[in-house]
Amino acid sequence: MELTDELKAFFIETAKTLKGSDRRIFMARVVKALGKGGQRHAEAELGWNRRTIRKGTRELESGTCFEDNFAARGRKRAEEHLPNLLTDIKAIVDGQSQVDPTFKTTRLYTRLSAAEVRRQLILQKEYSDEDLPSEETIRVKLNKLGYQVKSVQKSRPQKKIPETDAIFDQLDKAHAAADEDETVLRLSMDAKATIPIGLFSRNGKSRIIVKAMDHDFEPDEKLTPYGIFLPKYDELYLYFTSSHVTSDFIVDCLEDFWLAVQARFPQINTLLLNQDNGPQNHSRRTQFMKRITEFTDEFQLTTQLAYYPPYHSKYNPIERVWGVMEKHWNGSLLDTVETVLNFAQTMTWNGHHPVVKLVEKTYQKGVSLTPKEMAELEERFERLSDLGKWFVRISPIPQ
C-alpha cells in the first residue's frame, strides 16, 4: 500500500477518534496492510508508537482485548506509602473543629490551615518534612475528608429559656401596634464592641496600600459606639465614648437624641425602646430604671421597655447596622478618634448617613439605688404579667 498524503491524514485522524484497544487494533490493521516494514513506515510517516502497534497486533491475532490499567499510571497517592496519613490528619483536625451549626450537613469546619496541619503532622506525629506531601496535597486531603475552611457564621441560637417564644410573641404585638399608632416611636438601642485606636489591622480590603502593625499592642485609646436606630425611618444616631457604657451614659444619649428630634415628632407621646437585656440597661438595674423614669417625667413621654430574650440579641435591628459599619471601615486604619468619627459619618444605611457625636463626659461604674429607694420606684412601673422582666411601661407624672 502506498501512503499518499490523503491516506496519511485519514489514518492519523481516524486513530485520534478511537480509544484504547479499538485504536490499537486499527493501527495494527493499517500496519499489516502496509506490508513488510509497515511498523517502520507507520512510525516515520504517521507518528505511531511501535510498542502500541505491537500490542494491537497481539490483540488482533489473539482476538482478546487487553484492559488498560490507567490507575497504575502516574505518581502513587501519598497514603500508599504513608498508610496512617489520613488517620493522623483526622486526629489533628478533629480536636480543632466544630460541626456545621445548622446540622444540615456532615461537613466540618476547621480553623486550621493546610500549612498548619502539615506542621502539626511533623510536630505531633513525627513525620519528616521529606516524607510528607506538599501543602497543596494536604489541602486536597482535607477537602476529601470533609473539612472545609469557612468563616464562622452566626446561626439561629440553640439556647432558649422557657419564656423565649412568649417574649417574641409579645414583641411582635408591640411592634405591630407601634407601626399602626402614629403617637408611638420605636427605637432600637445597643452598644457595639469597643474599638481599639491605633495602627491595627482590621482585615478587609482596600484599593490603596494600607500597612498596619504586625502585632496588636496596647491601643492608644479605645472608643465604644452606642447606637439609637429608628427602624421605621432608617435613621441612625451614633454616640462614641472613651469612658464606660453605663446606665447614665445610655440615658444621656437618649436625652440628647430626643432633644434633637422632638420638634419633628410633635405627635409622639410614647417611646418603645428595643434593647438587649444587658447588665447596664435591664429592667432590674436600679440606676437605669431611675434615670429612665426621670427621662419619662422630664419629657412627659410614656416609655415602654421591650427587651429581646437572652441569646437572641441579633434580632435587635441595631445589630444589622453594626455589620454595615464594620464593612464600611474594614481595610482602613482607625488610628485616631477623628478617623473613627469621620468613617462613621460617611457610612450609609439605606441611603442615609448617621448623626455622629463624641461624648466626652466620664462615667462612673457601679452607681446604684438602695433596696428601699428601688422599692419606692418600683411602684411607678407597670410590668407585664409573667414577662415583667422584659416588658415594662412607665407613665409620666403630669407636671
PDB file of N, CA and C in Angstrom, residues 183-222:
ATOM      1  N   THR A 183     -48.700  57.850  67.377  1.00  0.00           N
ATOM      2  CA  THR A 183     -48.215  58.516  68.591  1.00  0.00           C
ATOM      3  C   THR A 183     -47.075  57.742  69.262  1.00  0.00           C
ATOM      4  N   VAL A 184     -46.689  56.606  68.649  1.00  0.00           N
ATOM      5  CA  VAL A 184     -45.630  55.768  69.224  1.00  0.00           C
ATOM      6  C   VAL A 184     -44.425  55.769  68.288  1.00  0.00           C
ATOM      7  N   LEU A 185     -43.231  55.985  68.840  1.00  0.00           N
ATOM      8  CA  LEU A 185     -41.990  55.945  68.077  1.00  0.00           C
ATOM      9  C   LEU A 185     -41.133  54.802  68.610  1.00  0.00           C
ATOM     10  N   ARG A 186     -40.765  53.896  67.727  1.00  0.00           N
ATOM     11  CA  ARG A 186     -39.963  52.737  68.125  1.00  0.00           C
ATOM     12  C   ARG A 186     -38.486  53.022  67.918  1.00  0.00           C
ATOM     13  N   LEU A 187     -37.677  52.720  68.946  1.00  0.00           N
ATOM     14  CA  LEU A 187     -36.227  52.899  68.881  1.00  0.00           C
ATOM     15  C   LEU A 187     -35.537  51.577  69.164  1.00  0.00           C
ATOM     16  N   SER A 188     -34.488  51.304  68.422  1.00  0.00           N
ATOM     17  CA  SER A 188     -33.650  50.132  68.670  1.00  0.00           C
ATOM     18  C   SER A 188     -32.301  50.638  69.174  1.00  0.00           C
ATOM     19  N   MET A 189     -31.883  50.154  70.351  1.00  0.00           N
ATOM     20  CA  MET A 189     -30.712  50.730  71.016  1.00  0.00           C
ATOM     21  C   MET A 189     -29.756  49.624  71.460  1.00  0.00           C
ATOM     22  N   ASP A 190     -28.452  49.891  71.277  1.00  0.00           N
ATOM     23  CA  ASP A 190     -27.451  48.936  71.768  1.00  0.00           C
ATOM     24  C   ASP A 190     -26.058  49.514  71.556  1.00  0.00           C
ATOM     25  N   ALA A 191     -25.091  48.948  72.270  1.00  0.00           N
ATOM     26  CA  ALA A 191     -23.689  49.330  72.116  1.00  0.00           C
ATOM     27  C   ALA A 191     -22.979  48.287  71.262  1.00  0.00           C
ATOM     28  N   LYS A 192     -21.925  48.737  70.585  1.00  0.00           N
ATOM     29  CA  LYS A 192     -21.097  47.848  69.782  1.00  0.00           C
ATOM     30  C   LYS A 192     -19.822  47.527  70.557  1.00  0.00           C
ATOM     31  N   ALA A 193     -19.094  46.527  70.108  1.00  0.00           N
ATOM     32  CA  ALA A 193     -17.832  46.165  70.753  1.00  0.00           C
ATOM     33  C   ALA A 193     -16.861  47.353  70.709  1.00  0.00           C
ATOM     34  N   THR A 194     -16.039  47.466  71.746  1.00  0.00           N
ATOM     35  CA  THR A 194     -15.079  48.565  71.856  1.00  0.00           C
ATOM     36  C   THR A 194     -14.064  48.505  70.718  1.00  0.00           C
ATOM     37  N   ILE A 195     -13.703  49.670  70.189  1.00  0.00           N
ATOM     38  CA  ILE A 195     -12.784  49.781  69.057  1.00  0.00           C
ATOM     39  C   ILE A 195     -11.421  50.250  69.559  1.00  0.00           C
ATOM     40  N   PRO A 196     -10.359  49.472  69.348  1.00  0.00           N
ATOM     41  CA  PRO A 196      -9.022  49.953  69.711  1.00  0.00           C
ATOM     42  C   PRO A 196      -8.531  50.981  68.692  1.00  0.00           C
ATOM     43  N   ILE A 197      -8.004  52.082  69.176  1.00  0.00           N
ATOM     44  CA  ILE A 197      -7.497  53.136  68.295  1.00  0.00           C
ATOM     45  C   ILE A 197      -5.987  52.962  68.129  1.00  0.00           C
ATOM     46  N   GLY A 198      -5.532  52.838  66.897  1.00  0.00           N
ATOM     47  CA  GLY A 198      -4.110  52.658  66.636  1.00  0.00           C
ATOM     48  C   GLY A 198      -3.886  52.073  65.259  1.00  0.00           C
ATOM     49  N   LEU A 199      -2.634  51.720  64.974  1.00  0.00           N
ATOM     50  CA  LEU A 199      -2.267  51.195  63.653  1.00  0.00           C
ATOM     51  C   LEU A 199      -2.516  49.692  63.607  1.00  0.00           C
ATOM     52  N   PHE A 200      -3.746  49.301  63.852  1.00  0.00           N
ATOM     53  CA  PHE A 200      -4.091  47.895  63.905  1.00  0.00           C
ATOM     54  C   PHE A 200      -4.787  47.454  62.627  1.00  0.00           C
ATOM     55  N   SER A 201      -4.485  46.224  62.207  1.00  0.00           N
ATOM     56  CA  SER A 201      -5.168  45.667  61.047  1.00  0.00           C
ATOM     57  C   SER A 201      -6.598  45.298  61.424  1.00  0.00           C
ATOM     58  N   ARG A 202      -7.550  45.673  60.577  1.00  0.00           N
ATOM     59  CA  ARG A 202      -8.951  45.299  60.778  1.00  0.00           C
ATOM     60  C   ARG A 202      -9.395  44.348  59.675  1.00  0.00           C
ATOM     61  N   ASN A 203      -8.390  43.700  59.046  1.00  0.00           N
ATOM     62  CA  ASN A 203      -8.684  42.826  57.912  1.00  0.00           C
ATOM     63  C   ASN A 203      -9.347  43.657  56.816  1.00  0.00           C
ATOM     64  N   GLY A 204     -10.278  43.099  56.090  1.00  0.00           N
ATOM     65  CA  GLY A 204     -10.894  43.856  54.999  1.00  0.00           C
ATOM     66  C   GLY A 204      -9.929  44.063  53.849  1.00  0.00           C
ATOM     67  N   LYS A 205     -10.375  44.788  52.843  1.00  0.00           N
ATOM     68  CA  LYS A 205      -9.569  45.051  51.652  1.00  0.00           C
ATOM     69  C   LYS A 205      -9.646  46.525  51.285  1.00  0.00           C
ATOM     70  N   SER A 206      -8.613  46.998  50.607  1.00  0.00           N
ATOM     71  CA  SER A 206      -8.564  48.397  50.203  1.00  0.00           C
ATOM     72  C   SER A 206      -7.927  48.508  48.829  1.00  0.00           C
ATOM     73  N   ARG A 207      -8.339  49.524  48.069  1.00  0.00           N
ATOM     74  CA  ARG A 207      -7.759  49.755  46.747  1.00  0.00           C
ATOM     75  C   ARG A 207      -6.431  50.501  46.836  1.00  0.00           C
ATOM     76  N   ILE A 208      -6.086  50.953  48.012  1.00  0.00           N
ATOM     77  CA  ILE A 208      -4.786  51.596  48.222  1.00  0.00           C
ATOM     78  C   ILE A 208      -3.977  50.750  49.186  1.00  0.00           C
ATOM     79  N   ILE A 209      -2.670  50.966  49.218  1.00  0.00           N
ATOM     80  CA  ILE A 209      -1.798  50.195  50.105  1.00  0.00           C
ATOM     81  C   ILE A 209      -1.981  50.672  51.540  1.00  0.00           C
ATOM     82  N   VAL A 210      -2.341  49.752  52.427  1.00  0.00           N
ATOM     83  CA  VAL A 210      -2.522  50.061  53.847  1.00  0.00           C
ATOM     84  C   VAL A 210      -1.605  49.151  54.643  1.00  0.00           C
ATOM     85  N   LYS A 211      -0.722  49.742  55.454  1.00  0.00           N
ATOM     86  CA  LYS A 211       0.225  48.958  56.240  1.00  0.00           C
ATOM     87  C   LYS A 211      -0.074  49.135  57.718  1.00  0.00           C
ATOM     88  N   ALA A 212      -0.348  48.014  58.386  1.00  0.00           N
ATOM     89  CA  ALA A 212      -0.636  48.032  59.812  1.00  0.00           C
ATOM     90  C   ALA A 212       0.507  47.384  60.570  1.00  0.00           C
ATOM     91  N   MET A 213       0.481  47.508  61.913  1.00  0.00           N
ATOM     92  CA  MET A 213       1.495  46.865  62.726  1.00  0.00           C
ATOM     93  C   MET A 213       1.326  45.349  62.656  1.00  0.00           C
ATOM     94  N   ASP A 214       2.458  44.635  62.782  1.00  0.00           N
ATOM     95  CA  ASP A 214       2.374  43.177  62.688  1.00  0.00           C
ATOM     96  C   ASP A 214       1.933  42.540  63.994  1.00  0.00           C
ATOM     97  N   HIS A 215       1.858  43.330  65.079  1.00  0.00           N
ATOM     98  CA  HIS A 215       1.336  42.834  66.347  1.00  0.00           C
ATOM     99  C   HIS A 215       0.354  43.856  66.909  1.00  0.00           C
ATOM    100  N   ASP A 216      -0.683  43.352  67.579  1.00  0.00           N
ATOM    101  CA  ASP A 216      -1.660  44.252  68.192  1.00  0.00           C
ATOM    102  C   ASP A 216      -1.228  44.601  69.612  1.00  0.00           C
ATOM    103  N   PHE A 217      -0.523  45.724  69.728  1.00  0.00           N
ATOM    104  CA  PHE A 217      -0.065  46.167  71.032  1.00  0.00           C
ATOM    105  C   PHE A 217      -1.198  46.911  71.747  1.00  0.00           C
ATOM    106  N   GLU A 218      -0.913  47.391  72.949  1.00  0.00           N
ATOM    107  CA  GLU A 218      -1.902  48.144  73.706  1.00  0.00           C
ATOM    108  C   GLU A 218      -2.326  49.367  72.909  1.00  0.00           C
ATOM    109  N   PRO A 219      -3.627  49.588  72.695  1.00  0.00           N
ATOM    110  CA  PRO A 219      -4.064  50.718  71.863  1.00  0.00           C
ATOM    111  C   PRO A 219      -3.806  52.059  72.534  1.00  0.00           C
ATOM    112  N   ASP A 220      -3.683  53.090  71.703  1.00  0.00           N
ATOM    113  CA  ASP A 220      -3.505  54.447  72.213  1.00  0.00           C
ATOM    114  C   ASP A 220      -4.748  54.893  72.974  1.00  0.00           C
ATOM    115  N   GLU A 221      -5.897  54.475  72.486  1.00  0.00           N
ATOM    116  CA  GLU A 221      -7.171  54.858  73.098  1.00  0.00           C
ATOM    117  C   GLU A 221      -8.226  53.865  72.642  1.00  0.00           C
ATOM    118  N   LYS A 222      -9.367  53.867  73.313  1.00  0.00           N
ATOM    119  CA  LYS A 222     -10.470  52.996  72.935  1.00  0.00           C
ATOM    120  C   LYS A 222     -11.756  53.809  72.841  1.00  0.00           C
TER     121      LYS A 222
END
